């Protein structure tokens, strides 16, 4: 199986734009923002990553290769990322490319200063694609996953078209499909390309773990999966129809579900009482975004927190299927939601739910009264980290009087949702 390395580079930008002394990189024109070109066609591709080393790639370079029709192949093109801030691990790219045959050359993540340069073996496994003027080229989804100290990438068999993704989350680009689209791949999917199946069997992450009364434990993961540890210690995956990363999971006991999950691209799922895996729930009137938290019940209605770029909005609906979601609160996180500070923490309580911001304010919603109340972090300082405990207490890490949070931090515990704090020496 072909592999290629994930390389970390500080000052990645200059390295990403020039791969060698003779190859220069030009930005591919955006099909809806730049003037149309008679000798070019639009290419669309999405990439899902199954790794916590990056939160999606924001740079993609393709290279034209020499063929009978194009003997000279010294041009590389950087495609444009679209639908920004609507997913954690899936990136969507497009751009107008001149006629010719192309290979994928490089992926980069400027936020984490990492890049991938595809080796000849890696490019060969994915294959080449052809650009023919006058057509929209839809390459579907690529999947990237770790393999020991390397990473591997291949074509998805589950998602072969980006049209549904664009129509929902980048509708301004939907006219590109007005006259249909072609696949564009020069060869059929390689028979040795089992990368998607390999990744689906090993999703990375066990986020926001929750334990039930009988000892089962659930954790949200990537590639549409929740990881379950059964009460007798066995592990298995609960899957969804898609590849979107799941960001929160909630066991429930309702008439039509025993487990709920939410995730990127407004993914909203339930596991029916008589089925082993997830089925989609209609998202109703929710605007595009990432669903990062879910709470509620059939009596008090349902609540979701949605992240869109750097804003987090809490919505409420009396019903879950095709809900009528009304905004309750909004927080501006600033500085990038998926990396660094500031952050937002959510957790469920038997009588409601709470969230806290890195600025130090804790907000608590009560189901019975429908009211909010607020408390503050110890000494009204910023929060470095927060962890709700099974007994209802809260542990927080706050920056000390001097130094950074990780160096001279102070640890506090509260048993009354932040009304009072006890320092842990």
XYZ file of C-alpha atoms in Angstrom:
425
model
C 0.000 0.000 0.000
C 1.418 3.393 -0.966
C 2.030 5.924 1.777
C 3.301 9.440 2.195
C 4.473 11.396 5.181
C 2.771 14.204 7.050
C 5.451 16.884 7.343
C 5.410 19.699 9.852
C 6.827 22.987 8.640
C 7.091 26.276 10.482
C 7.072 29.013 7.906
C 5.149 26.560 5.698
C 3.787 29.191 3.319
C 6.917 29.780 1.271
C 7.591 26.047 1.109
C 4.026 25.320 0.012
C 4.087 27.767 -2.858
C 7.304 26.504 -4.421
C 7.775 22.735 -4.459
C 10.899 22.859 -6.581
C 13.033 25.415 -8.316
C 11.355 24.911 -11.702
C 7.693 24.645 -10.639
C 5.693 27.743 -9.766
C 2.197 27.750 -8.323
C -0.629 29.909 -9.636
C -4.008 30.379 -7.963
C -6.809 28.746 -9.904
C -9.510 31.320 -10.707
C -12.665 31.016 -8.621
C -15.540 29.971 -10.929
C -18.060 32.420 -9.422
C -15.749 35.299 -8.450
C -13.366 35.533 -11.411
C -13.954 36.055 -15.118
C -14.752 32.835 -17.006
C -12.036 31.334 -19.194
C -12.772 29.706 -22.536
C -9.834 27.280 -22.228
C -10.630 26.101 -18.673
C -13.211 24.137 -16.718
C -14.275 24.042 -13.077
C -12.955 21.269 -10.821
C -14.591 20.418 -7.464
C -13.212 18.018 -4.841
C -13.707 17.439 -1.105
C -11.251 15.871 1.347
C -12.051 14.289 4.724
C -9.235 13.735 7.234
C -9.249 11.000 9.862
C -6.573 12.522 12.117
C -6.347 14.961 15.018
C -3.031 16.381 13.750
C -4.974 18.775 11.521
C -8.510 20.139 11.535
C -9.030 19.850 7.810
C -6.715 21.150 5.088
C -7.020 24.692 3.739
C -4.527 24.371 0.889
C -4.581 22.044 -2.137
C -2.153 22.074 -5.080
C -2.585 20.028 -8.254
C -0.033 19.607 -11.037
C -0.540 19.162 -14.754
C 1.354 16.200 -16.158
C 2.909 15.701 -19.557
C 0.723 13.866 -22.084
C 0.585 13.612 -25.859
C -1.571 16.755 -25.959
C 0.447 18.649 -23.337
C 4.141 17.858 -23.608
C 5.186 20.565 -21.164
C 3.955 20.096 -17.606
C 5.619 22.647 -15.373
C 2.505 24.371 -14.006
C 0.917 23.841 -10.594
C -2.372 25.323 -9.455
C -3.708 26.074 -5.963
C -7.452 25.449 -5.696
C -9.727 27.641 -3.563
C -11.266 26.437 -0.312
C -14.986 27.212 -0.056
C -17.664 26.746 2.641
C -15.186 27.818 5.315
C -16.057 27.375 8.980
C -18.805 24.807 8.372
C -16.837 21.672 9.187
C -13.938 20.491 11.318
C -12.393 17.700 9.246
C -13.816 18.062 5.730
C -12.540 20.616 3.220
C -14.179 21.606 -0.060
C -12.086 22.991 -2.941
C -12.826 24.379 -6.387
C -11.109 26.274 -9.171
C -10.892 26.715 -12.934
C -8.070 24.704 -14.532
C -6.763 24.698 -18.121
C -7.366 21.607 -20.217
C -5.045 18.730 -19.458
C -4.337 15.798 -17.194
C -3.577 16.419 -13.502
C -2.285 14.796 -10.331
C -2.669 15.835 -6.714
C 0.637 17.291 -5.512
C 0.280 18.807 -2.038
C -2.090 19.398 0.875
C -1.408 21.984 3.560
C -2.867 23.172 6.845
C -1.613 26.669 7.626
C -3.261 26.720 11.076
C -1.142 23.844 12.370
C 1.827 24.507 10.051
C 1.657 21.067 8.433
C 1.686 19.858 4.866
C 1.622 16.665 2.840
C 3.621 16.184 -0.332
C 2.315 13.229 -2.289
C 4.924 10.746 -3.428
C 4.724 9.087 -6.817
C 3.214 6.004 -5.197
C 0.582 8.038 -3.369
C -0.407 9.931 -6.504
C -0.580 6.696 -8.455
C -2.982 5.107 -6.006
C -5.370 8.071 -6.232
C -4.962 8.372 -9.989
C -5.074 11.273 -12.422
C -8.025 13.383 -13.505
C -8.742 15.052 -16.845
C -9.994 18.564 -17.447
C -11.961 19.086 -20.648
C -13.232 22.562 -21.465
C -16.932 23.281 -21.095
C -17.550 20.709 -18.335
C -17.859 20.809 -14.551
C -15.501 18.171 -13.139
C -16.730 16.665 -9.832
C -14.096 14.376 -8.296
C -16.168 13.426 -5.253
C -14.494 12.803 -1.888
C -10.928 11.826 -0.944
C -10.235 10.239 2.449
C -6.973 10.610 4.384
C -6.092 8.433 7.377
C -3.014 7.493 9.463
C -1.099 4.274 8.855
C 1.598 3.775 11.495
C 3.908 6.826 11.185
C 2.631 7.675 7.698
C -0.691 8.781 6.258
C -2.511 7.384 3.233
C -5.169 8.869 0.971
C -7.609 7.344 -1.465
C -10.938 7.880 -3.203
C -14.217 7.457 -1.372
C -16.671 4.838 -2.600
C -19.429 6.228 -0.356
C -19.354 9.842 -1.552
C -18.736 10.244 -5.280
C -20.486 13.591 -5.806
C -20.119 16.960 -4.070
C -23.393 18.314 -5.425
C -25.466 17.662 -2.235
C -22.769 19.283 -0.086
C -22.572 22.372 -2.271
C -26.339 22.772 -2.611
C -26.738 22.770 1.191
C -23.624 24.572 2.410
C -22.282 26.597 -0.530
C -25.443 27.340 -2.551
C -23.772 30.205 -4.390
C -21.770 27.524 -6.250
C -24.817 25.356 -7.067
C -25.218 26.885 -10.595
C -21.994 25.061 -11.522
C -24.149 21.910 -11.699
C -26.834 23.508 -13.876
C -25.759 21.472 -16.899
C -24.669 18.457 -14.888
C -21.149 17.317 -14.035
C -18.733 14.593 -15.091
C -16.508 12.468 -12.868
C -13.243 13.449 -14.462
C -11.075 10.570 -13.266
C -8.770 9.256 -15.959
C -9.031 5.668 -14.662
C -11.506 3.717 -12.530
C -10.882 3.560 -8.796
C -7.804 1.437 -8.106
C -8.644 -2.107 -7.002
C -6.020 -1.747 -4.231
C -7.622 1.442 -2.910
C -9.192 0.152 0.315
C -8.202 3.260 2.263
C -11.746 4.399 3.005
C -12.674 0.969 4.390
C -9.485 0.927 6.474
C -10.244 4.417 7.851
C -13.853 3.494 8.649
C -12.625 0.571 10.738
C -10.300 2.858 12.741
C -11.883 6.307 13.280
C -9.631 8.656 15.260
C -11.008 10.279 18.411
C -13.210 9.504 21.409
C -14.669 12.950 22.055
C -17.054 14.037 24.808
C -17.321 10.548 26.362
C -20.496 9.789 28.306
C -21.241 6.791 30.519
C -24.701 5.360 31.119
C -26.099 3.844 34.312
C -25.468 0.288 33.092
C -21.768 0.982 32.481
C -21.831 1.502 28.712
C -19.646 4.330 27.417
C -20.042 6.300 24.191
C -17.588 8.671 22.502
C -18.063 10.776 19.367
C -15.543 10.090 16.606
C -14.707 10.793 12.973
C -16.083 9.379 9.724
C -19.667 9.323 10.968
C -18.885 7.013 13.886
C -19.573 6.739 17.599
C -17.343 4.369 19.556
C -19.217 2.203 22.073
C -17.749 0.295 24.993
C -20.403 -2.151 26.156
C -21.004 -2.879 29.871
C -19.033 -6.138 29.527
C -15.999 -4.317 28.092
C -16.466 -5.043 24.381
C -15.842 -2.291 21.819
C -17.746 -1.644 18.593
C -18.643 1.157 16.189
C -22.058 2.715 15.662
C -22.084 4.157 12.147
C -23.951 6.781 10.153
C -24.547 6.859 6.381
C -22.004 9.669 5.845
C -18.381 10.567 6.571
C -18.956 13.703 8.632
C -17.174 13.946 11.989
C -19.456 13.555 15.003
C -18.840 16.077 17.784
C -21.253 15.133 20.586
C -23.270 12.072 21.593
C -26.223 11.798 23.992
C -27.910 8.602 25.254
C -31.695 9.030 25.443
C -34.820 7.020 26.178
C -37.464 8.323 23.810
C -40.183 6.668 21.796
C -38.028 6.589 18.660
C -34.379 6.761 19.796
C -31.862 5.414 22.268
C -28.900 7.543 21.134
C -28.512 10.967 19.530
C -25.421 12.437 17.884
C -24.528 15.720 16.208
C -21.577 16.803 14.101
C -20.107 18.880 11.323
C -22.197 20.115 8.383
C -25.327 20.129 10.606
C -25.226 16.366 11.065
C -28.123 15.277 13.308
C -28.635 11.547 13.913
C -30.514 9.043 16.043
C -30.228 5.329 16.717
C -33.752 3.836 16.730
C -34.575 1.434 19.536
C -34.728 -1.534 17.147
C -31.706 -0.763 14.931
C -27.920 -0.962 15.457
C -26.823 2.168 13.576
C -27.695 5.805 13.019
C -30.392 7.213 10.771
C -30.538 10.915 9.828
C -32.881 13.411 11.490
C -34.224 16.277 9.386
C -32.484 19.504 10.433
C -35.511 21.720 9.852
C -34.717 25.432 9.574
C -31.204 25.343 11.043
C -28.772 27.578 9.110
C -25.525 25.972 7.838
C -22.906 25.194 10.488
C -21.368 22.607 12.811
C -23.496 21.112 15.581
C -21.199 20.750 18.596
C -23.653 19.973 21.443
C -27.136 18.563 22.045
C -29.337 18.470 25.144
C -33.008 18.314 26.127
C -35.884 15.864 26.225
C -39.397 15.319 24.885
C -40.960 17.379 27.706
C -38.838 20.554 27.607
C -37.796 20.422 23.971
C -34.378 20.098 22.413
C -31.328 22.332 22.418
C -28.337 22.357 20.078
C -25.229 24.532 19.978
C -24.074 25.420 16.497
C -20.641 26.757 15.600
C -20.296 28.836 12.455
C -16.810 30.250 11.919
C -16.065 31.977 15.254
C -19.654 32.303 16.549
C -21.539 29.756 18.648
C -25.354 29.967 18.765
C -27.691 27.978 21.017
C -31.014 26.984 19.400
C -34.202 25.501 20.883
C -36.985 23.504 19.263
C -39.977 21.782 20.863
C -39.561 18.840 18.459
C -36.450 17.202 17.044
C -37.418 15.893 13.594
C -37.472 18.855 11.150
C -37.347 21.167 14.142
C -38.412 24.799 14.265
C -35.132 26.049 15.740
C -35.164 29.425 17.454
C -31.948 31.136 18.639
C -31.553 31.617 22.394
C -28.011 32.922 22.817
C -24.880 33.627 20.817
C -21.227 33.781 21.849
C -18.390 35.209 19.739
C -15.288 33.119 20.407
C -12.835 35.089 18.226
C -9.409 33.890 17.246
C -10.418 30.606 15.584
C -12.811 28.091 17.117
C -10.889 24.864 16.554
C -7.446 26.047 17.672
C -6.105 27.807 20.729
C -8.047 30.118 22.960
C -10.716 31.254 23.463
C -12.911 28.185 23.916
C -16.465 27.230 24.821
C -17.331 24.233 27.019
C -20.804 22.625 27.128
C -22.146 19.995 29.512
C -25.497 18.439 30.401
C -27.067 18.337 33.871
C -30.109 16.337 35.064
C -32.120 19.567 35.369
C -30.675 21.469 32.416
C -27.396 22.246 30.705
C -24.510 24.704 31.073
C -21.766 26.283 29.071
C -18.699 28.353 29.912
C -16.481 30.660 27.912
C -12.759 31.173 28.249
C -13.428 34.735 29.448
C -14.568 33.151 32.726
C -18.382 33.302 32.686
C -20.397 30.144 33.378
C -24.001 30.098 32.126
C -26.638 27.662 33.400
C -30.039 26.909 31.844
C -32.835 25.366 33.937
C -35.384 23.207 32.094
C -38.253 23.711 34.539
C -38.141 27.531 34.692
C -36.674 28.194 31.257
C -34.321 30.716 32.888
C -30.596 31.381 32.752
C -28.275 32.225 35.611
C -24.557 32.997 35.571
C -21.560 32.435 37.821
C -17.918 33.399 37.424
C -14.616 31.547 37.333
C -12.406 31.702 40.454
C -11.264 35.264 41.173
C -13.116 36.244 37.958
C -10.164 35.102 35.886
C -10.103 33.507 32.451
C -10.571 29.779 32.091
C -7.774 27.601 30.768
C -9.773 24.377 30.939
C -12.967 22.991 32.450
C -14.143 19.463 33.222
C -17.563 18.470 34.613
C -17.359 15.461 36.943
C -19.841 12.573 37.252
C -20.925 13.778 40.725
C -21.961 17.196 39.353
C -18.886 19.079 40.552
C -16.722 21.168 38.235
C -12.958 21.229 37.985
C -11.339 24.231 36.315
C -7.841 25.338 35.442
C -7.176 29.085 35.559
C -4.027 31.085 34.828
C -2.056 31.962 37.929
C -1.183 35.441 39.080
C 1.796 35.300 36.704
C 2.873 33.037 33.895
C 0.933 31.027 31.355
C -1.909 28.628 32.183
C 0.193 25.539 31.632
C 3.095 26.787 33.791
C 1.686 28.499 36.898
C -1.934 27.427 36.627
C -4.269 27.051 39.578
C -6.835 24.257 39.991
C -10.245 24.845 41.601
C -13.293 22.708 42.390
C -16.923 23.809 42.711
C -19.922 21.791 43.912
C -22.506 24.530 43.244
C -21.939 25.310 39.526
C -19.392 28.003 40.211
C -21.145 29.954 42.962
C -18.186 29.116 45.257
C -14.759 27.641 44.555
C -12.196 25.674 46.541
C -8.564 25.745 45.444
C -6.909 22.353 45.090
C -3.297 22.532 46.228
